[in-house]
PDB file of C-alpha atoms in Angstrom:
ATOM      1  CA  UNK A   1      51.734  19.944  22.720  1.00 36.00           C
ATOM      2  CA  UNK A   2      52.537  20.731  26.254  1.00 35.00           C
ATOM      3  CA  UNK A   3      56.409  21.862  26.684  1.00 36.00           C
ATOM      4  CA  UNK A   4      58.472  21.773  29.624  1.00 35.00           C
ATOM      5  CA  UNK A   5      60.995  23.945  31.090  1.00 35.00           C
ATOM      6  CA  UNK A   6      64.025  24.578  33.205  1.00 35.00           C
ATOM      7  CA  UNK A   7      64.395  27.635  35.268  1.00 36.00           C
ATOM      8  CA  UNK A   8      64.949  28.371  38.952  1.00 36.00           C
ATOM      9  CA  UNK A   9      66.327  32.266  40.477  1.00 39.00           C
ATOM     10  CA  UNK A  10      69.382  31.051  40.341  1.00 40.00           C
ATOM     11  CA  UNK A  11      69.092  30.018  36.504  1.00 46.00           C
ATOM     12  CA  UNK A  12      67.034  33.191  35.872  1.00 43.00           C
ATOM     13  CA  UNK A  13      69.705  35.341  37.359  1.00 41.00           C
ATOM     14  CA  UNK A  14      72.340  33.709  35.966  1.00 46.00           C
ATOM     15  CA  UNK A  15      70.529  33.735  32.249  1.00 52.00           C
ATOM     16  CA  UNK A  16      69.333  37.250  32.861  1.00 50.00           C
ATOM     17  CA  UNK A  17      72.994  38.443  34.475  1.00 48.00           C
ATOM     18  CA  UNK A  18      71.402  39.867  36.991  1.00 42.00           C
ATOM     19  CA  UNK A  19      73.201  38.401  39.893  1.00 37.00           C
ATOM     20  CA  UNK A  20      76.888  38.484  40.774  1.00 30.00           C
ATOM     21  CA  UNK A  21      79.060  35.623  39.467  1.00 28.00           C
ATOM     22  CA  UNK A  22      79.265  34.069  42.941  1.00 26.00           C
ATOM     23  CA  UNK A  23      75.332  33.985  42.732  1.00 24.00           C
ATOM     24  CA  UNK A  24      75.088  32.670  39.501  1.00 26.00           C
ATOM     25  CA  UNK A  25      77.652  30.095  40.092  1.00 24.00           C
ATOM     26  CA  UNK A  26      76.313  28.214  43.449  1.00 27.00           C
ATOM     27  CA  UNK A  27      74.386  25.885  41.515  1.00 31.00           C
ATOM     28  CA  UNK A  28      71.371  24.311  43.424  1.00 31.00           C
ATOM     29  CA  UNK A  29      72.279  21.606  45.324  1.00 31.00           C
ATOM     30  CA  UNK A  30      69.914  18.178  46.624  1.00 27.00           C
ATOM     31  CA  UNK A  31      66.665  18.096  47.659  1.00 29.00           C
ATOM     32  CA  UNK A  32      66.496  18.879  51.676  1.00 29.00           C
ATOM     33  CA  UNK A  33      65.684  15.516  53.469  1.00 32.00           C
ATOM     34  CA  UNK A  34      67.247  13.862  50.391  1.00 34.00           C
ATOM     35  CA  UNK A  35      68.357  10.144  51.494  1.00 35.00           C
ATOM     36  CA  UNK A  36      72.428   9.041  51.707  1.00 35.00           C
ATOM     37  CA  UNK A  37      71.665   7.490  47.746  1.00 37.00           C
ATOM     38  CA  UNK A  38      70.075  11.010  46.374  1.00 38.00           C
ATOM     39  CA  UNK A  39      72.971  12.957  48.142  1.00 40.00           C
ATOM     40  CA  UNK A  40      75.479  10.616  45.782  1.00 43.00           C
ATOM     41  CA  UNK A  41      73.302  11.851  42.627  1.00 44.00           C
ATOM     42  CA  UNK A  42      71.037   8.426  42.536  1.00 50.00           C
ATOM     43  CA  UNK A  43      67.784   8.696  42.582  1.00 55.00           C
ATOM     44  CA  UNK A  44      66.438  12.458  43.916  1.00 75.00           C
ATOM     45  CA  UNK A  45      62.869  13.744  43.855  1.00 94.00           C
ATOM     46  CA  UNK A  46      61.176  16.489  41.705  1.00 97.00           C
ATOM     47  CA  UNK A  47      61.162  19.438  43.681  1.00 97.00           C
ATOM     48  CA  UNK A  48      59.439  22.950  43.200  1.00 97.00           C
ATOM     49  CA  UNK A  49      61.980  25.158  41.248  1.00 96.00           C
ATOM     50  CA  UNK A  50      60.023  28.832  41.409  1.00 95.00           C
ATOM     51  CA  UNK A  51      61.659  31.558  39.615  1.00 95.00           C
ATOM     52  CA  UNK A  52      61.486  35.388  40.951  1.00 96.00           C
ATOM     53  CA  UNK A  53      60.707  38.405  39.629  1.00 97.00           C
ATOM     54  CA  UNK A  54      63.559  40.285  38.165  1.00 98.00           C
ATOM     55  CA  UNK A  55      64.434  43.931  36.856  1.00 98.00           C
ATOM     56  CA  UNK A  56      67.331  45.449  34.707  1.00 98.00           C
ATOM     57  CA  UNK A  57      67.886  49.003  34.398  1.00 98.00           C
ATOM     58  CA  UNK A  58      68.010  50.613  30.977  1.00 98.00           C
ATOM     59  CA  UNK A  59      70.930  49.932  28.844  1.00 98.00           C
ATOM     60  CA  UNK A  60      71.637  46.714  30.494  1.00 97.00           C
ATOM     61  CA  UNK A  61      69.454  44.316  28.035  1.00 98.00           C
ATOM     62  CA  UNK A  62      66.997  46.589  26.108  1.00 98.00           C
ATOM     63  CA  UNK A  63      67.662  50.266  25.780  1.00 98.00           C
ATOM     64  CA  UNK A  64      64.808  50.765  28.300  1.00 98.00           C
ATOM     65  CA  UNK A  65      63.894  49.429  32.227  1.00 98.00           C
ATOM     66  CA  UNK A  66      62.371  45.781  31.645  1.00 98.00           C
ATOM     67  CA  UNK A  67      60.503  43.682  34.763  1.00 98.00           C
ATOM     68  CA  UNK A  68      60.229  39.994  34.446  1.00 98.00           C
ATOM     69  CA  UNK A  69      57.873  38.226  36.102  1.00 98.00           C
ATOM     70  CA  UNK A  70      56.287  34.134  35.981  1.00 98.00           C
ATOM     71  CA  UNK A  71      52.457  34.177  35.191  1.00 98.00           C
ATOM     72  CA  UNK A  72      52.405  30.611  34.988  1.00 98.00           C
ATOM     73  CA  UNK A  73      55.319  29.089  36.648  1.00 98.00           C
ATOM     74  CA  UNK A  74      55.524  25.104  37.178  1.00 98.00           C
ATOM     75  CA  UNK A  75      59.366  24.029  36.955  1.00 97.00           C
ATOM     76  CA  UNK A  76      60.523  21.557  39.206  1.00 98.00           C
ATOM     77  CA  UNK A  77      64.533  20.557  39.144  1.00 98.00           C
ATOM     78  CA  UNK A  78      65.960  17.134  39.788  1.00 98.00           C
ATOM     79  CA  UNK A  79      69.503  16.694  40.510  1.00 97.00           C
ATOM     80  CA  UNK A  80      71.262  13.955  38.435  1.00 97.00           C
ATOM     81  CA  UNK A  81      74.857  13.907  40.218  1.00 97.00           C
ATOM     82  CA  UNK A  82      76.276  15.495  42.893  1.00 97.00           C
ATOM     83  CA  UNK A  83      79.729  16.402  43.675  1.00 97.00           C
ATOM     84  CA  UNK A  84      81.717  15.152  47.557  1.00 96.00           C
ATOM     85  CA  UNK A  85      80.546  17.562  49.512  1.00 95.00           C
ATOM     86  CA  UNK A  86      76.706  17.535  48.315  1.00 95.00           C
ATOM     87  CA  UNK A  87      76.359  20.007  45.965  1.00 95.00           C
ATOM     88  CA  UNK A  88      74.748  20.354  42.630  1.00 96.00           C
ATOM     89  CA  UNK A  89      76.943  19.254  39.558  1.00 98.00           C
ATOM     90  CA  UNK A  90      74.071  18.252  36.877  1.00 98.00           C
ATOM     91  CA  UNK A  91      70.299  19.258  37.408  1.00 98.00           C
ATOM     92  CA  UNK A  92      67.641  18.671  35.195  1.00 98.00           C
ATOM     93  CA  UNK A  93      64.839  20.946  34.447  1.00 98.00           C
ATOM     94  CA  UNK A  94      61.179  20.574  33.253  1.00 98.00           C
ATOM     95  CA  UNK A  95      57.897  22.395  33.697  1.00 97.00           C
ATOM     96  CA  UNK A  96      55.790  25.211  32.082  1.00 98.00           C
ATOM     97  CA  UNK A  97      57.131  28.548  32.347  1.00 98.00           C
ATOM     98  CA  UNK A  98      55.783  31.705  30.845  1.00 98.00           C
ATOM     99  CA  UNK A  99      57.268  35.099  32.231  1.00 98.00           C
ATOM    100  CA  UNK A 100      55.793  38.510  31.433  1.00 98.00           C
ATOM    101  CA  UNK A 101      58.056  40.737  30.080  1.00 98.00           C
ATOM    102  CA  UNK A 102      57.532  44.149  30.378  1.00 98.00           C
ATOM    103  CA  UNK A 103      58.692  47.785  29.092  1.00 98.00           C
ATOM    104  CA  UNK A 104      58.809  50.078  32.871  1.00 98.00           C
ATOM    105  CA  UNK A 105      58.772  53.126  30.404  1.00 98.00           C
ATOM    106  CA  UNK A 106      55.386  52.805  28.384  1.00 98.00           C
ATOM    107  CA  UNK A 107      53.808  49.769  29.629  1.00 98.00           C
ATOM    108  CA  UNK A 108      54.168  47.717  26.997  1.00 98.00           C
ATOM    109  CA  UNK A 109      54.160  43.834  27.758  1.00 98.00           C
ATOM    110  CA  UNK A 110      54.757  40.352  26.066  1.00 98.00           C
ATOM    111  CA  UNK A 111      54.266  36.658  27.495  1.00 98.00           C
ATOM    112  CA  UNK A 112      56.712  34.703  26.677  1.00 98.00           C
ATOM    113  CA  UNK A 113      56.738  31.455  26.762  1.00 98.00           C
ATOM    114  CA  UNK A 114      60.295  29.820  28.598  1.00 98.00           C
ATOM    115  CA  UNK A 115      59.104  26.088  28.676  1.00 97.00           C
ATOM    116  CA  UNK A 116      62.247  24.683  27.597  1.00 97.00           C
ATOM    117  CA  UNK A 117      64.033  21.035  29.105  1.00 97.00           C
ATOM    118  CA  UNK A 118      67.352  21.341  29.940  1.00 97.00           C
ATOM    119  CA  UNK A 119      70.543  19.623  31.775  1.00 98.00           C
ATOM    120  CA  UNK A 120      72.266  21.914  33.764  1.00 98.00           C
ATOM    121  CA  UNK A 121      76.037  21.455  34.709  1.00 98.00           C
ATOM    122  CA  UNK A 122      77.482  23.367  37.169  1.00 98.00           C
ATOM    123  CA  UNK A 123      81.663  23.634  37.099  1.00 97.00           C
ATOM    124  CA  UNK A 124      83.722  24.317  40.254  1.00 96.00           C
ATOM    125  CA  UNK A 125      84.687  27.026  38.302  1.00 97.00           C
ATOM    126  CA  UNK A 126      81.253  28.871  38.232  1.00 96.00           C
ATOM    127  CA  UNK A 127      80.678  28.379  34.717  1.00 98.00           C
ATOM    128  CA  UNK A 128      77.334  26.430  33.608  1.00 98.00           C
ATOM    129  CA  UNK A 129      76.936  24.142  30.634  1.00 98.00           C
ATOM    130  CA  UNK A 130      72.994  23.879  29.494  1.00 98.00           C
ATOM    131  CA  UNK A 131      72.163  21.324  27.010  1.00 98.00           C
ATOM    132  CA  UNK A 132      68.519  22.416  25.969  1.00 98.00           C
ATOM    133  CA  UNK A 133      64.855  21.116  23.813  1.00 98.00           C
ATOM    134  CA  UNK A 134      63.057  24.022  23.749  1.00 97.00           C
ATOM    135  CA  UNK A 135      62.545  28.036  24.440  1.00 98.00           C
ATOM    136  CA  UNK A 136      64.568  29.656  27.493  1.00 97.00           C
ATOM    137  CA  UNK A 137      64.690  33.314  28.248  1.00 97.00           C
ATOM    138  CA  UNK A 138      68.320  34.247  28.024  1.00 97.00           C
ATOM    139  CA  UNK A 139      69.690  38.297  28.982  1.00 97.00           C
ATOM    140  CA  UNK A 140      72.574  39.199  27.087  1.00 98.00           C
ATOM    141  CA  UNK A 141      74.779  42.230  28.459  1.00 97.00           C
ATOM    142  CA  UNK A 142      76.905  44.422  26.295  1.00 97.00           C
ATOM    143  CA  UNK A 143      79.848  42.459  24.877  1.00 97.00           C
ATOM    144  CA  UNK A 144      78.253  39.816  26.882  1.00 98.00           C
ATOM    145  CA  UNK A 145      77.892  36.727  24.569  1.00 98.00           C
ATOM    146  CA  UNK A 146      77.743  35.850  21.218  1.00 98.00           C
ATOM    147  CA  UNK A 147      74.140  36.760  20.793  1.00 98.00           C
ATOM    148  CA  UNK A 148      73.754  40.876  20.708  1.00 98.00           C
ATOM    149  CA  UNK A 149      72.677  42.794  24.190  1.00 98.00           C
ATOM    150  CA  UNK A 150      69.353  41.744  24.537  1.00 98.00           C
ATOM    151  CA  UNK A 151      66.812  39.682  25.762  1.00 98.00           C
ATOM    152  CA  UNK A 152      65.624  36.726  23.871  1.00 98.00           C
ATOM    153  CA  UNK A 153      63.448  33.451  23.809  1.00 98.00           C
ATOM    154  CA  UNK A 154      66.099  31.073  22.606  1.00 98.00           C
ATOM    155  CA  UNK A 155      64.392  27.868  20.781  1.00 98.00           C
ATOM    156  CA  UNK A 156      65.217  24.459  19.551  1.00 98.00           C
ATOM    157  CA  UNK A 157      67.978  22.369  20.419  1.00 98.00           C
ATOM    158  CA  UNK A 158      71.263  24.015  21.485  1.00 98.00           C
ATOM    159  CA  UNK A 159      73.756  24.157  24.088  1.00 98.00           C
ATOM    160  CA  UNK A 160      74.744  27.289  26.007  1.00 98.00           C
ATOM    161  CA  UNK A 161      78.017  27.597  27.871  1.00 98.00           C
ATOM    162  CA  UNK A 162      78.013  30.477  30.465  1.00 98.00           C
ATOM    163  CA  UNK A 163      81.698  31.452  31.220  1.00 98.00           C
ATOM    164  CA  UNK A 164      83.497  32.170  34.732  1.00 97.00           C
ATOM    165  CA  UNK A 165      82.334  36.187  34.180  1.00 97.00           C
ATOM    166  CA  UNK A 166      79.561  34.954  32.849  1.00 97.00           C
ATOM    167  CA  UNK A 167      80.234  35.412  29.225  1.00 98.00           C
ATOM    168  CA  UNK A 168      77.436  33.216  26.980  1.00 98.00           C
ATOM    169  CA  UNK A 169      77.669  31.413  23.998  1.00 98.00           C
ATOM    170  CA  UNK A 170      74.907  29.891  22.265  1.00 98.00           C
ATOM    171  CA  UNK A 171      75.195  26.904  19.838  1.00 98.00           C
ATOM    172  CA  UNK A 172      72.185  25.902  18.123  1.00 97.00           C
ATOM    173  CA  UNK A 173      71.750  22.637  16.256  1.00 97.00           C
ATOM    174  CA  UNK A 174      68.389  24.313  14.919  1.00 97.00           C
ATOM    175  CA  UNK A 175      66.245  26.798  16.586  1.00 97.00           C
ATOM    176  CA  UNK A 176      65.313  30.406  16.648  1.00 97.00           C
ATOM    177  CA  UNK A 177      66.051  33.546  18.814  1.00 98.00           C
ATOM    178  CA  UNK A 178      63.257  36.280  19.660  1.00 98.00           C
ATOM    179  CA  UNK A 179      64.291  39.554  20.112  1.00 98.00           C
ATOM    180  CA  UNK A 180      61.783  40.780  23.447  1.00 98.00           C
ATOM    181  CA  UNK A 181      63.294  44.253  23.354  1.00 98.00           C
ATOM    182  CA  UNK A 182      62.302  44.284  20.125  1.00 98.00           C
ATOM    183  CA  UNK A 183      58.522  43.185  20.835  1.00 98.00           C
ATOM    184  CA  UNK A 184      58.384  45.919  23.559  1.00 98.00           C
ATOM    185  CA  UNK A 185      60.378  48.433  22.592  1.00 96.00           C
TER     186      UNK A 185
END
């Protein structure tokens, strides 16, 4: 069964908290050379949505220096609706992801797989609203969620709200959560 996912930087940094809130919050907007109907939120094109490498230092998600990388990355974004002045309110997201996670201490490394669908919705206030089918790599800071600091596939079907200061709260319908400190560590 091939799965598809939803991740950009921007979602990556914002998942992973590795980005400052006003970062995190700027939501994608249209496609360039998107006509006068996709600008309104009618009718825009799949476009490439590559995700970057990443790093957190020890103590931020695992209790040791993790780097994040795609090995397969395919996600392409569409936006749904758009707000006035052109930019992003709901995105969709779709595509085969699979980053490698690994330990900067020992070496240690796991693929996992982030090919998740999701509906993004970006709030004036910065805050995010995801509603998700499938696995998405989510980064968890200290006192930062409702799931422990971490990093984790999160699976199934769920919703995740990420706050103004970027506080997240996963609610699952039905799924799992893999702990990827856990499989390194």
């Amino acid at each position: 069964m091939r799965r598809t996912t939803l991740v950009l930087p921007v979602l990556v940094t914002a998942l992973l908290g590795t980005a400052p809130p006003a970062t995190a919050a700027s939501g994608p907007g249209p496609a360039a050379g998107a006509s006068a109907a996709a600008s309104a939120g009618q009718g825009t094109r799949w476009e490439p949505a590559p995700s970057a490498p990443w790093d957190v230092p020890a103590g931020a998600r695992c209790d040791f220096p993790v780097h994040g990388e795609p090995v397969v990355d395919e996600v392409v974004r569409r936006v749904l609706e758009t707000r006035p002045d052109g930019s992003a309110k709901r995105v969709a997201y779709k595509g085969d992801l699979v980053i490698r996670v690994t330990n900067q201490e020992t070496g240690a490394s796991y693929d996992a797989d982030a090919s998740g669908t999701a509906v993004v919705e970006y709030r004036t206030d910065g805050s995010q609203f995801w509603t998700v089918l499938g696995p998405v790599l989510v980064g968890v800071g200290e006192n930062g969620g409702n799931l422990a600091r971490g990093l984790y596939i999160v699976d199934g079907a769920y919703t995740l709200e990420i706050g103004p200061t970027g506080y997240k709260t996963v609610t699952m319908a039905a799924g799992t959560t893999d702990d990827l400190c856990a499989r390194i560590g």
